[in-house]
Tab-separated table of C-alpha atoms in Angstrom:
chain	number	residue	atom	x	y	z
W	1	UNK	CA	103.963	100.284	114.211
W	2	UNK	CA	103.675	97.192	112.048
W	3	UNK	CA	104.156	98.061	108.397
W	4	UNK	CA	105.517	101.538	109.078
W	5	UNK	CA	108.171	102.557	106.552
W	6	UNK	CA	110.953	105.035	106.987
W	7	UNK	CA	109.027	107.461	104.789
W	8	UNK	CA	105.818	107.139	106.825
W	9	UNK	CA	107.855	107.646	110.022
W	10	UNK	CA	109.420	110.737	108.474
W	11	UNK	CA	105.949	112.061	107.621
W	12	UNK	CA	104.848	111.575	111.259
W	13	UNK	CA	107.968	113.423	112.382
W	14	UNK	CA	107.177	116.150	109.835
W	15	UNK	CA	103.766	116.712	111.390
W	16	UNK	CA	105.108	116.689	114.930
W	17	UNK	CA	108.095	118.901	114.088
W	18	UNK	CA	106.364	121.261	111.657
W	19	UNK	CA	108.988	121.109	108.922
W	20	UNK	CA	108.521	120.905	105.161
W	21	UNK	CA	109.087	117.685	103.223
W	22	UNK	CA	109.158	117.057	99.485
W	23	UNK	CA	109.154	113.573	97.950
W	24	UNK	CA	109.345	113.024	94.196
W	25	UNK	CA	107.215	110.590	92.121
W	26	UNK	CA	109.834	107.851	92.564
W	27	UNK	CA	109.547	108.162	96.359
W	28	UNK	CA	112.916	109.862	96.895
W	29	UNK	CA	113.153	112.516	99.610
W	30	UNK	CA	114.260	115.576	97.672
W	31	UNK	CA	113.827	118.314	100.271
W	32	UNK	CA	113.608	118.564	104.063
W	33	UNK	CA	113.023	121.836	105.915
W	34	UNK	CA	113.549	123.886	102.764
W	35	UNK	CA	116.944	122.326	102.024
W	36	UNK	CA	116.665	120.770	98.574
W	37	UNK	CA	118.813	118.248	96.722
W	38	UNK	CA	121.373	119.851	94.421
W	39	UNK	CA	123.892	118.538	91.866
W	40	UNK	CA	126.562	117.989	94.487
W	41	UNK	CA	124.550	117.392	97.675
W	42	UNK	CA	121.445	115.384	98.416
W	43	UNK	CA	119.501	113.778	101.279
W	44	UNK	CA	120.622	110.284	102.210
W	45	UNK	CA	118.901	108.022	104.700
W	46	UNK	CA	120.632	105.694	107.118
W	47	UNK	CA	119.185	102.982	109.372
W	48	UNK	CA	121.324	101.973	112.345
W	49	UNK	CA	124.366	103.544	110.705
W	50	UNK	CA	123.964	101.790	107.340
W	51	UNK	CA	122.987	103.575	104.131
W	52	UNK	CA	119.660	102.457	102.689
W	53	UNK	CA	119.740	100.352	99.584
W	54	UNK	CA	116.000	100.780	98.878
W	55	UNK	CA	113.744	103.774	98.818
W	56	UNK	CA	112.455	105.050	102.160
W	57	UNK	CA	108.873	104.088	101.218
W	58	UNK	CA	109.942	100.474	100.734
W	59	UNK	CA	112.027	100.079	103.902
W	60	UNK	CA	110.147	99.112	107.071
W	61	UNK	CA	111.255	100.268	110.487
W	62	UNK	CA	111.488	98.109	113.587
W	63	UNK	CA	111.359	99.125	117.216
W	64	UNK	CA	114.746	100.511	118.283
W	65	UNK	CA	115.884	101.432	114.743
W	66	UNK	CA	117.796	104.695	114.577
W	67	UNK	CA	116.912	106.586	111.362
W	68	UNK	CA	119.101	109.474	110.262
W	69	UNK	CA	118.803	111.688	107.188
W	70	UNK	CA	122.037	113.422	106.184
W	71	UNK	CA	122.493	116.187	103.623
W	72	UNK	CA	125.745	115.235	101.983
């Protein structure tokens, strides 16, 4: 999957898993499965245990990467 980003991988998972996904104009994931970002809690992405420092649409995945989205 050369050139696949975390966001594009999430979109593939969305199709396979039949869950809703909302991404804002800046490319931030703002809602997954009907659970939307709020003032105190929001979706955060992690790759191999480390919080992302770039947007999911700008971060490429490699084989073996473990991607986790947490609502925290």
